[in-house]
Protein backbone atom coordinates (compact mmCIF):
# COMPACT_ATOMS: atom_id res chain seq x y z
CA UNK A 1 0.00 0.00 0.00
CA UNK A 2 2.88 2.36 0.74
CA UNK A 3 4.66 1.52 -2.51
CA UNK A 4 7.63 -0.18 -0.83
CA UNK A 5 9.18 -3.48 -1.87
CA UNK A 6 8.25 -5.81 0.99
CA UNK A 7 9.55 -9.15 -0.32
CA UNK A 8 12.15 -9.91 -2.96
CA UNK A 9 13.28 -13.39 -3.91
CA UNK A 10 16.55 -14.25 -5.60
CA UNK A 11 17.22 -17.67 -7.09
CA UNK A 12 14.94 -20.57 -6.25
CA UNK A 13 16.05 -24.20 -6.53
CA UNK A 14 13.49 -26.92 -5.90
CA UNK A 15 13.73 -30.71 -5.97
CA UNK A 16 10.39 -32.49 -5.84
CA UNK A 17 9.93 -35.55 -3.66
CA UNK A 18 8.92 -38.30 -6.07
CA UNK A 19 7.03 -40.34 -3.47
CA UNK A 20 4.82 -37.34 -2.79
CA UNK A 21 4.03 -36.92 -6.48
CA UNK A 22 2.64 -40.44 -6.54
CA UNK A 23 0.27 -39.37 -3.77
CA UNK A 24 -0.57 -36.16 -5.69
CA UNK A 25 1.00 -33.98 -2.98
CA UNK A 26 3.30 -30.99 -3.53
CA UNK A 27 6.27 -31.88 -1.35
CA UNK A 28 9.91 -30.99 -1.80
CA UNK A 29 12.98 -33.06 -1.04
CA UNK A 30 14.86 -29.75 -1.08
CA UNK A 31 13.72 -26.16 -1.44
CA UNK A 32 16.56 -23.62 -1.48
CA UNK A 33 16.20 -19.85 -1.88
CA UNK A 34 19.26 -17.67 -2.38
CA UNK A 35 19.01 -13.93 -1.79
CA UNK A 36 15.76 -13.15 0.06
CA UNK A 37 15.04 -9.55 1.09
CA UNK A 38 12.23 -9.30 3.64
CA UNK A 39 10.66 -6.19 5.16
CA UNK A 40 9.13 -6.46 8.64
CA UNK A 41 7.49 -3.37 10.08
CA UNK A 42 5.55 -2.33 13.20
CA UNK A 43 3.49 0.78 12.62
CA UNK A 44 2.67 3.51 15.12
CA UNK A 45 -0.47 1.60 16.23
CA UNK A 46 1.56 -1.52 17.05
CA UNK A 47 0.37 -3.59 14.08
CA UNK A 48 3.06 -5.76 12.48
CA UNK A 49 3.41 -6.26 8.75
CA UNK A 50 5.54 -9.08 7.36
CA UNK A 51 6.28 -8.84 3.63
CA UNK A 52 3.65 -6.13 3.42
CA UNK A 53 0.90 -8.29 4.94
CA UNK A 54 -0.87 -7.23 8.10
CA UNK A 55 -0.34 -10.22 10.39
CA UNK A 56 -3.50 -9.53 12.38
CA UNK A 57 -5.61 -9.29 9.26
CA UNK A 58 -4.10 -12.17 7.25
CA UNK A 59 -2.93 -14.73 9.80
CA UNK A 60 -5.39 -16.60 11.99
CA UNK A 61 -3.62 -18.87 14.46
CA UNK A 62 -6.91 -20.62 15.15
CA UNK A 63 -7.26 -21.89 11.56
CA UNK A 64 -6.95 -25.53 10.57
CA UNK A 65 -3.16 -25.22 10.29
CA UNK A 66 -2.83 -26.49 6.74
CA UNK A 67 -0.08 -24.00 5.86
CA UNK A 68 1.99 -25.00 8.90
CA UNK A 69 1.37 -28.68 8.18
CA UNK A 70 2.72 -28.19 4.67
CA UNK A 71 5.75 -26.19 5.86
CA UNK A 72 6.82 -28.70 8.52
CA UNK A 73 6.31 -31.69 6.24
CA UNK A 74 8.93 -30.54 3.70
CA UNK A 75 12.19 -32.47 3.96
CA UNK A 76 14.48 -29.44 3.77
CA UNK A 77 14.00 -25.71 3.32
CA UNK A 78 17.04 -23.46 3.21
CA UNK A 79 17.39 -19.70 2.79
CA UNK A 80 20.86 -18.35 2.09
CA UNK A 81 22.32 -14.83 2.07
CA UNK A 82 19.06 -13.17 3.05
CA UNK A 83 18.37 -9.72 4.43
CA UNK A 84 15.72 -8.82 7.00
CA UNK A 85 14.91 -5.16 7.57
CA UNK A 86 13.02 -4.36 10.80
CA UNK A 87 11.39 -0.94 11.12
CA UNK A 88 9.70 -0.10 14.41
CA UNK A 89 7.61 3.05 14.05
CA UNK A 90 5.88 2.29 17.37
CA UNK A 91 9.16 2.67 19.33
CA UNK A 92 10.52 5.30 16.99
CA UNK A 93 13.80 3.41 16.61
CA UNK A 94 15.99 3.56 13.49
CA UNK A 95 15.54 0.73 11.01
CA UNK A 96 17.55 -2.39 11.87
CA UNK A 97 18.95 -4.57 9.10
CA UNK A 98 20.17 -8.13 9.57
CA UNK A 99 22.35 -9.36 6.72
CA UNK A 100 23.75 -12.71 5.60
CA UNK A 101 20.68 -14.36 7.07
CA UNK A 102 20.83 -18.15 6.73
CA UNK A 103 17.89 -20.33 7.72
CA UNK A 104 17.77 -24.13 7.49
CA UNK A 105 14.70 -26.17 8.37
CA UNK A 106 14.83 -29.97 8.25
CA UNK A 107 11.84 -32.18 8.99
CA UNK A 108 11.71 -35.90 9.48
CA UNK A 109 9.43 -38.47 11.02
CA UNK A 110 8.24 -36.69 14.19
CA UNK A 111 11.43 -34.58 14.35
CA UNK A 112 12.15 -30.98 13.39
CA UNK A 113 15.53 -29.23 13.27
CA UNK A 114 16.12 -25.57 12.53
CA UNK A 115 19.00 -23.13 12.56
CA UNK A 116 19.02 -19.38 12.01
CA UNK A 117 22.21 -17.34 11.67
CA UNK A 118 22.29 -13.58 11.04
CA UNK A 119 24.78 -10.72 11.11
CA UNK A 120 23.63 -7.53 12.89
CA UNK A 121 25.10 -4.06 12.28
CA UNK A 122 28.69 -3.67 13.51
CA UNK A 123 27.58 -1.45 16.41
CA UNK A 124 25.32 -4.22 17.68
CA UNK A 125 27.87 -6.96 17.97
CA UNK A 126 28.82 -10.21 16.28
CA UNK A 127 26.91 -12.79 14.28
CA UNK A 128 24.11 -14.44 16.26
CA UNK A 129 22.45 -17.83 15.98
CA UNK A 130 19.33 -19.70 17.07
CA UNK A 131 19.27 -23.50 16.98
CA UNK A 132 16.24 -25.63 17.72
CA UNK A 133 15.65 -29.36 17.85
CA UNK A 134 12.14 -30.56 18.55
CA UNK A 135 9.99 -33.68 18.43
CA UNK A 136 6.27 -34.17 18.07
CA UNK A 137 3.87 -36.80 19.31
CA UNK A 138 3.12 -39.85 17.19
CA UNK A 139 -0.43 -38.73 16.43
CA UNK A 140 0.20 -34.97 16.33
CA UNK A 141 -0.02 -32.96 13.12
CA UNK A 142 3.29 -31.78 11.65
CA UNK A 143 2.25 -28.15 11.90
CA UNK A 144 1.09 -28.24 15.51
CA UNK A 145 4.33 -26.62 16.70
CA UNK A 146 2.70 -25.42 19.90
CA UNK A 147 2.72 -29.00 21.22
CA UNK A 148 6.36 -29.82 20.39
CA UNK A 149 9.01 -30.86 22.89
CA UNK A 150 12.68 -29.97 22.59
CA UNK A 151 15.38 -27.37 23.13
CA UNK A 152 16.06 -23.92 21.68
CA UNK A 153 19.62 -22.61 21.92
CA UNK A 154 20.42 -18.90 21.63
CA UNK A 155 23.97 -17.65 21.07
CA UNK A 156 24.88 -13.94 21.11
CA UNK A 157 28.71 -13.89 21.03
CA UNK A 158 28.93 -10.10 21.53
CA UNK A 159 25.99 -7.73 21.96
CA UNK A 160 25.77 -4.05 22.85
CA UNK A 161 23.22 -3.45 25.62
CA UNK A 162 22.70 0.17 24.64
CA UNK A 163 21.68 -0.83 21.13
CA UNK A 164 19.39 -3.58 22.40
CA UNK A 165 17.53 -1.12 24.64
CA UNK A 166 16.49 0.86 21.58
CA UNK A 167 14.53 -2.08 20.17
CA UNK A 168 13.46 -4.40 23.01
CA UNK A 169 12.32 -4.09 26.60
CA UNK A 170 15.05 -5.68 28.70
CA UNK A 171 14.06 -7.60 31.86
CA UNK A 172 16.54 -5.56 33.92
CA UNK A 173 17.54 -1.92 34.29
CA UNK A 174 20.89 -1.64 32.52
CA UNK A 175 21.91 1.48 30.64
CA UNK A 176 24.89 0.21 28.69
CA UNK A 177 27.69 -2.29 28.31
CA UNK A 178 28.73 -5.15 26.09
CA UNK A 179 28.29 -8.80 26.80
CA UNK A 180 27.82 -12.38 25.76
CA UNK A 181 24.72 -14.51 26.10
CA UNK A 182 24.25 -18.23 25.64
CA UNK A 183 20.91 -19.72 26.65
CA UNK A 184 19.08 -23.03 26.44
CA UNK A 185 15.29 -23.11 26.68
CA UNK A 186 13.52 -26.44 27.14
CA UNK A 187 9.91 -27.09 26.24
CA UNK A 188 7.74 -30.14 26.86
CA UNK A 189 4.47 -30.63 24.96
CA UNK A 190 4.36 -26.90 24.24
CA UNK A 191 5.06 -25.71 27.80
CA UNK A 192 8.36 -24.00 28.62
CA UNK A 193 9.89 -26.05 31.44
CA UNK A 194 13.35 -24.69 32.13
CA UNK A 195 16.00 -22.22 31.04
CA UNK A 196 19.75 -22.14 31.48
CA UNK A 197 21.83 -19.09 30.66
CA UNK A 198 25.47 -18.05 30.64
CA UNK A 199 25.88 -14.26 30.73
CA UNK A 200 29.02 -12.14 30.83
CA UNK A 201 28.84 -8.33 30.90
CA UNK A 202 31.46 -5.59 31.07
CA UNK A 203 31.52 -1.78 31.10
C-alpha atoms as a PDB file:
ATOM      1  CA  UNK A   1       0.000   0.000   0.000  1.00  0.00           C
ATOM      2  CA  UNK A   2       2.884   2.362   0.736  1.00  0.00           C
ATOM      3  CA  UNK A   3       4.664   1.519  -2.512  1.00  0.00           C
ATOM      4  CA  UNK A   4       7.635  -0.183  -0.832  1.00  0.00           C
ATOM      5  CA  UNK A   5       9.175  -3.482  -1.873  1.00  0.00           C
ATOM      6  CA  UNK A   6       8.255  -5.812   0.987  1.00  0.00           C
ATOM      7  CA  UNK A   7       9.553  -9.146  -0.315  1.00  0.00           C
ATOM      8  CA  UNK A   8      12.146  -9.905  -2.962  1.00  0.00           C
ATOM      9  CA  UNK A   9      13.283 -13.393  -3.909  1.00  0.00           C
ATOM     10  CA  UNK A  10      16.552 -14.253  -5.605  1.00  0.00           C
ATOM     11  CA  UNK A  11      17.218 -17.670  -7.088  1.00  0.00           C
ATOM     12  CA  UNK A  12      14.936 -20.566  -6.254  1.00  0.00           C
ATOM     13  CA  UNK A  13      16.052 -24.195  -6.526  1.00  0.00           C
ATOM     14  CA  UNK A  14      13.492 -26.925  -5.899  1.00  0.00           C
ATOM     15  CA  UNK A  15      13.726 -30.713  -5.972  1.00  0.00           C
ATOM     16  CA  UNK A  16      10.394 -32.490  -5.841  1.00  0.00           C
ATOM     17  CA  UNK A  17       9.934 -35.547  -3.656  1.00  0.00           C
ATOM     18  CA  UNK A  18       8.919 -38.305  -6.073  1.00  0.00           C
ATOM     19  CA  UNK A  19       7.027 -40.345  -3.475  1.00  0.00           C
ATOM     20  CA  UNK A  20       4.818 -37.339  -2.787  1.00  0.00           C
ATOM     21  CA  UNK A  21       4.027 -36.920  -6.482  1.00  0.00           C
ATOM     22  CA  UNK A  22       2.642 -40.442  -6.538  1.00  0.00           C
ATOM     23  CA  UNK A  23       0.266 -39.369  -3.772  1.00  0.00           C
ATOM     24  CA  UNK A  24      -0.571 -36.155  -5.693  1.00  0.00           C
ATOM     25  CA  UNK A  25       1.003 -33.981  -2.981  1.00  0.00           C
ATOM     26  CA  UNK A  26       3.304 -30.986  -3.534  1.00  0.00           C
ATOM     27  CA  UNK A  27       6.266 -31.877  -1.351  1.00  0.00           C
ATOM     28  CA  UNK A  28       9.915 -30.994  -1.802  1.00  0.00           C
ATOM     29  CA  UNK A  29      12.976 -33.064  -1.036  1.00  0.00           C
ATOM     30  CA  UNK A  30      14.862 -29.750  -1.081  1.00  0.00           C
ATOM     31  CA  UNK A  31      13.717 -26.156  -1.442  1.00  0.00           C
ATOM     32  CA  UNK A  32      16.565 -23.621  -1.479  1.00  0.00           C
ATOM     33  CA  UNK A  33      16.204 -19.854  -1.876  1.00  0.00           C
ATOM     34  CA  UNK A  34      19.261 -17.672  -2.379  1.00  0.00           C
ATOM     35  CA  UNK A  35      19.008 -13.928  -1.786  1.00  0.00           C
ATOM     36  CA  UNK A  36      15.758 -13.148   0.062  1.00  0.00           C
ATOM     37  CA  UNK A  37      15.038  -9.552   1.089  1.00  0.00           C
ATOM     38  CA  UNK A  38      12.234  -9.300   3.644  1.00  0.00           C
ATOM     39  CA  UNK A  39      10.664  -6.191   5.159  1.00  0.00           C
ATOM     40  CA  UNK A  40       9.134  -6.460   8.642  1.00  0.00           C
ATOM     41  CA  UNK A  41       7.489  -3.368  10.082  1.00  0.00           C
ATOM     42  CA  UNK A  42       5.547  -2.331  13.202  1.00  0.00           C
ATOM     43  CA  UNK A  43       3.494   0.780  12.618  1.00  0.00           C
ATOM     44  CA  UNK A  44       2.669   3.512  15.117  1.00  0.00           C
ATOM     45  CA  UNK A  45      -0.466   1.598  16.226  1.00  0.00           C
ATOM     46  CA  UNK A  46       1.564  -1.524  17.047  1.00  0.00           C
ATOM     47  CA  UNK A  47       0.375  -3.594  14.081  1.00  0.00           C
ATOM     48  CA  UNK A  48       3.062  -5.757  12.485  1.00  0.00           C
ATOM     49  CA  UNK A  49       3.408  -6.264   8.751  1.00  0.00           C
ATOM     50  CA  UNK A  50       5.537  -9.079   7.355  1.00  0.00           C
ATOM     51  CA  UNK A  51       6.279  -8.843   3.627  1.00  0.00           C
ATOM     52  CA  UNK A  52       3.645  -6.132   3.420  1.00  0.00           C
ATOM     53  CA  UNK A  53       0.897  -8.289   4.936  1.00  0.00           C
ATOM     54  CA  UNK A  54      -0.875  -7.228   8.104  1.00  0.00           C
ATOM     55  CA  UNK A  55      -0.340 -10.223  10.392  1.00  0.00           C
ATOM     56  CA  UNK A  56      -3.495  -9.533  12.383  1.00  0.00           C
ATOM     57  CA  UNK A  57      -5.612  -9.294   9.259  1.00  0.00           C
ATOM     58  CA  UNK A  58      -4.103 -12.166   7.250  1.00  0.00           C
ATOM     59  CA  UNK A  59      -2.934 -14.733   9.803  1.00  0.00           C
ATOM     60  CA  UNK A  60      -5.392 -16.596  11.989  1.00  0.00           C
ATOM     61  CA  UNK A  61      -3.617 -18.871  14.459  1.00  0.00           C
ATOM     62  CA  UNK A  62      -6.909 -20.624  15.147  1.00  0.00           C
ATOM     63  CA  UNK A  63      -7.258 -21.886  11.557  1.00  0.00           C
ATOM     64  CA  UNK A  64      -6.952 -25.531  10.572  1.00  0.00           C
ATOM     65  CA  UNK A  65      -3.163 -25.218  10.295  1.00  0.00           C
ATOM     66  CA  UNK A  66      -2.826 -26.489   6.736  1.00  0.00           C
ATOM     67  CA  UNK A  67      -0.079 -24.001   5.856  1.00  0.00           C
ATOM     68  CA  UNK A  68       1.986 -24.997   8.899  1.00  0.00           C
ATOM     69  CA  UNK A  69       1.370 -28.679   8.184  1.00  0.00           C
ATOM     70  CA  UNK A  70       2.716 -28.186   4.667  1.00  0.00           C
ATOM     71  CA  UNK A  71       5.754 -26.192   5.857  1.00  0.00           C
ATOM     72  CA  UNK A  72       6.818 -28.698   8.516  1.00  0.00           C
ATOM     73  CA  UNK A  73       6.311 -31.694   6.241  1.00  0.00           C
ATOM     74  CA  UNK A  74       8.931 -30.541   3.700  1.00  0.00           C
ATOM     75  CA  UNK A  75      12.191 -32.465   3.964  1.00  0.00           C
ATOM     76  CA  UNK A  76      14.475 -29.443   3.771  1.00  0.00           C
ATOM     77  CA  UNK A  77      13.998 -25.709   3.318  1.00  0.00           C
ATOM     78  CA  UNK A  78      17.044 -23.457   3.208  1.00  0.00           C
ATOM     79  CA  UNK A  79      17.386 -19.701   2.792  1.00  0.00           C
ATOM     80  CA  UNK A  80      20.859 -18.345   2.092  1.00  0.00           C
ATOM     81  CA  UNK A  81      22.315 -14.834   2.069  1.00  0.00           C
ATOM     82  CA  UNK A  82      19.058 -13.171   3.047  1.00  0.00           C
ATOM     83  CA  UNK A  83      18.366  -9.716   4.428  1.00  0.00           C
ATOM     84  CA  UNK A  84      15.716  -8.823   6.998  1.00  0.00           C
ATOM     85  CA  UNK A  85      14.906  -5.159   7.568  1.00  0.00           C
ATOM     86  CA  UNK A  86      13.020  -4.356  10.800  1.00  0.00           C
ATOM     87  CA  UNK A  87      11.387  -0.943  11.117  1.00  0.00           C
ATOM     88  CA  UNK A  88       9.702  -0.098  14.408  1.00  0.00           C
ATOM     89  CA  UNK A  89       7.605   3.048  14.050  1.00  0.00           C
ATOM     90  CA  UNK A  90       5.881   2.287  17.375  1.00  0.00           C
ATOM     91  CA  UNK A  91       9.156   2.671  19.329  1.00  0.00           C
ATOM     92  CA  UNK A  92      10.517   5.304  16.986  1.00  0.00           C
ATOM     93  CA  UNK A  93      13.804   3.414  16.609  1.00  0.00           C
ATOM     94  CA  UNK A  94      15.986   3.562  13.494  1.00  0.00           C
ATOM     95  CA  UNK A  95      15.542   0.726  11.009  1.00  0.00           C
ATOM     96  CA  UNK A  96      17.546  -2.392  11.871  1.00  0.00           C
ATOM     97  CA  UNK A  97      18.945  -4.571   9.100  1.00  0.00           C
ATOM     98  CA  UNK A  98      20.175  -8.134   9.575  1.00  0.00           C
ATOM     99  CA  UNK A  99      22.353  -9.358   6.723  1.00  0.00           C
ATOM    100  CA  UNK A 100      23.752 -12.707   5.601  1.00  0.00           C
ATOM    101  CA  UNK A 101      20.683 -14.365   7.068  1.00  0.00           C
ATOM    102  CA  UNK A 102      20.834 -18.150   6.733  1.00  0.00           C
ATOM    103  CA  UNK A 103      17.894 -20.334   7.718  1.00  0.00           C
ATOM    104  CA  UNK A 104      17.769 -24.126   7.490  1.00  0.00           C
ATOM    105  CA  UNK A 105      14.703 -26.171   8.375  1.00  0.00           C
ATOM    106  CA  UNK A 106      14.825 -29.974   8.247  1.00  0.00           C
ATOM    107  CA  UNK A 107      11.844 -32.175   8.990  1.00  0.00           C
ATOM    108  CA  UNK A 108      11.715 -35.903   9.478  1.00  0.00           C
ATOM    109  CA  UNK A 109       9.432 -38.466  11.022  1.00  0.00           C
ATOM    110  CA  UNK A 110       8.236 -36.690  14.188  1.00  0.00           C
ATOM    111  CA  UNK A 111      11.434 -34.576  14.349  1.00  0.00           C
ATOM    112  CA  UNK A 112      12.147 -30.980  13.386  1.00  0.00           C
ATOM    113  CA  UNK A 113      15.531 -29.234  13.269  1.00  0.00           C
ATOM    114  CA  UNK A 114      16.122 -25.572  12.532  1.00  0.00           C
ATOM    115  CA  UNK A 115      18.997 -23.134  12.563  1.00  0.00           C
ATOM    116  CA  UNK A 116      19.025 -19.385  12.014  1.00  0.00           C
ATOM    117  CA  UNK A 117      22.210 -17.338  11.670  1.00  0.00           C
ATOM    118  CA  UNK A 118      22.290 -13.581  11.041  1.00  0.00           C
ATOM    119  CA  UNK A 119      24.776 -10.716  11.114  1.00  0.00           C
ATOM    120  CA  UNK A 120      23.632  -7.525  12.889  1.00  0.00           C
ATOM    121  CA  UNK A 121      25.105  -4.060  12.281  1.00  0.00           C
ATOM    122  CA  UNK A 122      28.689  -3.669  13.512  1.00  0.00           C
ATOM    123  CA  UNK A 123      27.584  -1.446  16.409  1.00  0.00           C
ATOM    124  CA  UNK A 124      25.317  -4.222  17.685  1.00  0.00           C
ATOM    125  CA  UNK A 125      27.873  -6.959  17.970  1.00  0.00           C
ATOM    126  CA  UNK A 126      28.820 -10.206  16.276  1.00  0.00           C
ATOM    127  CA  UNK A 127      26.915 -12.793  14.282  1.00  0.00           C
ATOM    128  CA  UNK A 128      24.113 -14.436  16.255  1.00  0.00           C
ATOM    129  CA  UNK A 129      22.454 -17.825  15.984  1.00  0.00           C
ATOM    130  CA  UNK A 130      19.332 -19.701  17.071  1.00  0.00           C
ATOM    131  CA  UNK A 131      19.273 -23.505  16.979  1.00  0.00           C
ATOM    132  CA  UNK A 132      16.238 -25.627  17.721  1.00  0.00           C
ATOM    133  CA  UNK A 133      15.654 -29.360  17.849  1.00  0.00           C
ATOM    134  CA  UNK A 134      12.142 -30.561  18.553  1.00  0.00           C
ATOM    135  CA  UNK A 135       9.989 -33.675  18.432  1.00  0.00           C
ATOM    136  CA  UNK A 136       6.265 -34.167  18.069  1.00  0.00           C
ATOM    137  CA  UNK A 137       3.869 -36.804  19.310  1.00  0.00           C
ATOM    138  CA  UNK A 138       3.117 -39.852  17.192  1.00  0.00           C
ATOM    139  CA  UNK A 139      -0.425 -38.734  16.430  1.00  0.00           C
ATOM    140  CA  UNK A 140       0.205 -34.968  16.333  1.00  0.00           C
ATOM    141  CA  UNK A 141      -0.016 -32.964  13.123  1.00  0.00           C
ATOM    142  CA  UNK A 142       3.290 -31.781  11.646  1.00  0.00           C
ATOM    143  CA  UNK A 143       2.249 -28.147  11.899  1.00  0.00           C
ATOM    144  CA  UNK A 144       1.094 -28.237  15.509  1.00  0.00           C
ATOM    145  CA  UNK A 145       4.334 -26.617  16.699  1.00  0.00           C
ATOM    146  CA  UNK A 146       2.705 -25.417  19.900  1.00  0.00           C
ATOM    147  CA  UNK A 147       2.721 -28.999  21.215  1.00  0.00           C
ATOM    148  CA  UNK A 148       6.356 -29.821  20.388  1.00  0.00           C
ATOM    149  CA  UNK A 149       9.007 -30.858  22.891  1.00  0.00           C
ATOM    150  CA  UNK A 150      12.675 -29.971  22.594  1.00  0.00           C
ATOM    151  CA  UNK A 151      15.384 -27.373  23.131  1.00  0.00           C
ATOM    152  CA  UNK A 152      16.055 -23.924  21.683  1.00  0.00           C
ATOM    153  CA  UNK A 153      19.624 -22.613  21.921  1.00  0.00           C
ATOM    154  CA  UNK A 154      20.424 -18.897  21.632  1.00  0.00           C
ATOM    155  CA  UNK A 155      23.969 -17.652  21.067  1.00  0.00           C
ATOM    156  CA  UNK A 156      24.882 -13.944  21.111  1.00  0.00           C
ATOM    157  CA  UNK A 157      28.712 -13.885  21.032  1.00  0.00           C
ATOM    158  CA  UNK A 158      28.931 -10.105  21.526  1.00  0.00           C
ATOM    159  CA  UNK A 159      25.991  -7.733  21.959  1.00  0.00           C
ATOM    160  CA  UNK A 160      25.768  -4.054  22.853  1.00  0.00           C
ATOM    161  CA  UNK A 161      23.224  -3.453  25.622  1.00  0.00           C
ATOM    162  CA  UNK A 162      22.705   0.174  24.643  1.00  0.00           C
ATOM    163  CA  UNK A 163      21.683  -0.827  21.130  1.00  0.00           C
ATOM    164  CA  UNK A 164      19.387  -3.583  22.398  1.00  0.00           C
ATOM    165  CA  UNK A 165      17.535  -1.119  24.644  1.00  0.00           C
ATOM    166  CA  UNK A 166      16.485   0.862  21.584  1.00  0.00           C
ATOM    167  CA  UNK A 167      14.534  -2.080  20.168  1.00  0.00           C
ATOM    168  CA  UNK A 168      13.462  -4.398  23.005  1.00  0.00           C
ATOM    169  CA  UNK A 169      12.319  -4.091  26.598  1.00  0.00           C
ATOM    170  CA  UNK A 170      15.047  -5.676  28.703  1.00  0.00           C
ATOM    171  CA  UNK A 171      14.063  -7.601  31.858  1.00  0.00           C
ATOM    172  CA  UNK A 172      16.539  -5.562  33.918  1.00  0.00           C
ATOM    173  CA  UNK A 173      17.545  -1.920  34.294  1.00  0.00           C
ATOM    174  CA  UNK A 174      20.887  -1.641  32.524  1.00  0.00           C
ATOM    175  CA  UNK A 175      21.905   1.485  30.644  1.00  0.00           C
ATOM    176  CA  UNK A 176      24.891   0.211  28.692  1.00  0.00           C
ATOM    177  CA  UNK A 177      27.688  -2.292  28.306  1.00  0.00           C
ATOM    178  CA  UNK A 178      28.731  -5.154  26.086  1.00  0.00           C
ATOM    179  CA  UNK A 179      28.286  -8.798  26.799  1.00  0.00           C
ATOM    180  CA  UNK A 180      27.820 -12.376  25.757  1.00  0.00           C
ATOM    181  CA  UNK A 181      24.724 -14.507  26.102  1.00  0.00           C
ATOM    182  CA  UNK A 182      24.250 -18.230  25.636  1.00  0.00           C
ATOM    183  CA  UNK A 183      20.914 -19.716  26.653  1.00  0.00           C
ATOM    184  CA  UNK A 184      19.078 -23.032  26.438  1.00  0.00           C
ATOM    185  CA  UNK A 185      15.287 -23.109  26.676  1.00  0.00           C
ATOM    186  CA  UNK A 186      13.520 -26.444  27.144  1.00  0.00           C
ATOM    187  CA  UNK A 187       9.905 -27.094  26.244  1.00  0.00           C
ATOM    188  CA  UNK A 188       7.736 -30.137  26.860  1.00  0.00           C
ATOM    189  CA  UNK A 189       4.467 -30.628  24.959  1.00  0.00           C
ATOM    190  CA  UNK A 190       4.355 -26.901  24.236  1.00  0.00           C
ATOM    191  CA  UNK A 191       5.060 -25.706  27.801  1.00  0.00           C
ATOM    192  CA  UNK A 192       8.356 -23.996  28.624  1.00  0.00           C
ATOM    193  CA  UNK A 193       9.891 -26.051  31.439  1.00  0.00           C
ATOM    194  CA  UNK A 194      13.354 -24.694  32.133  1.00  0.00           C
ATOM    195  CA  UNK A 195      15.996 -22.216  31.043  1.00  0.00           C
ATOM    196  CA  UNK A 196      19.754 -22.145  31.484  1.00  0.00           C
ATOM    197  CA  UNK A 197      21.831 -19.090  30.664  1.00  0.00           C
ATOM    198  CA  UNK A 198      25.472 -18.050  30.639  1.00  0.00           C
ATOM    199  CA  UNK A 199      25.885 -14.264  30.727  1.00  0.00           C
ATOM    200  CA  UNK A 200      29.017 -12.136  30.833  1.00  0.00           C
ATOM    201  CA  UNK A 201      28.837  -8.331  30.903  1.00  0.00           C
ATOM    202  CA  UNK A 202      31.461  -5.594  31.072  1.00  0.00           C
ATOM    203  CA  UNK A 203      31.520  -1.777  31.097  1.00  0.00           C
END
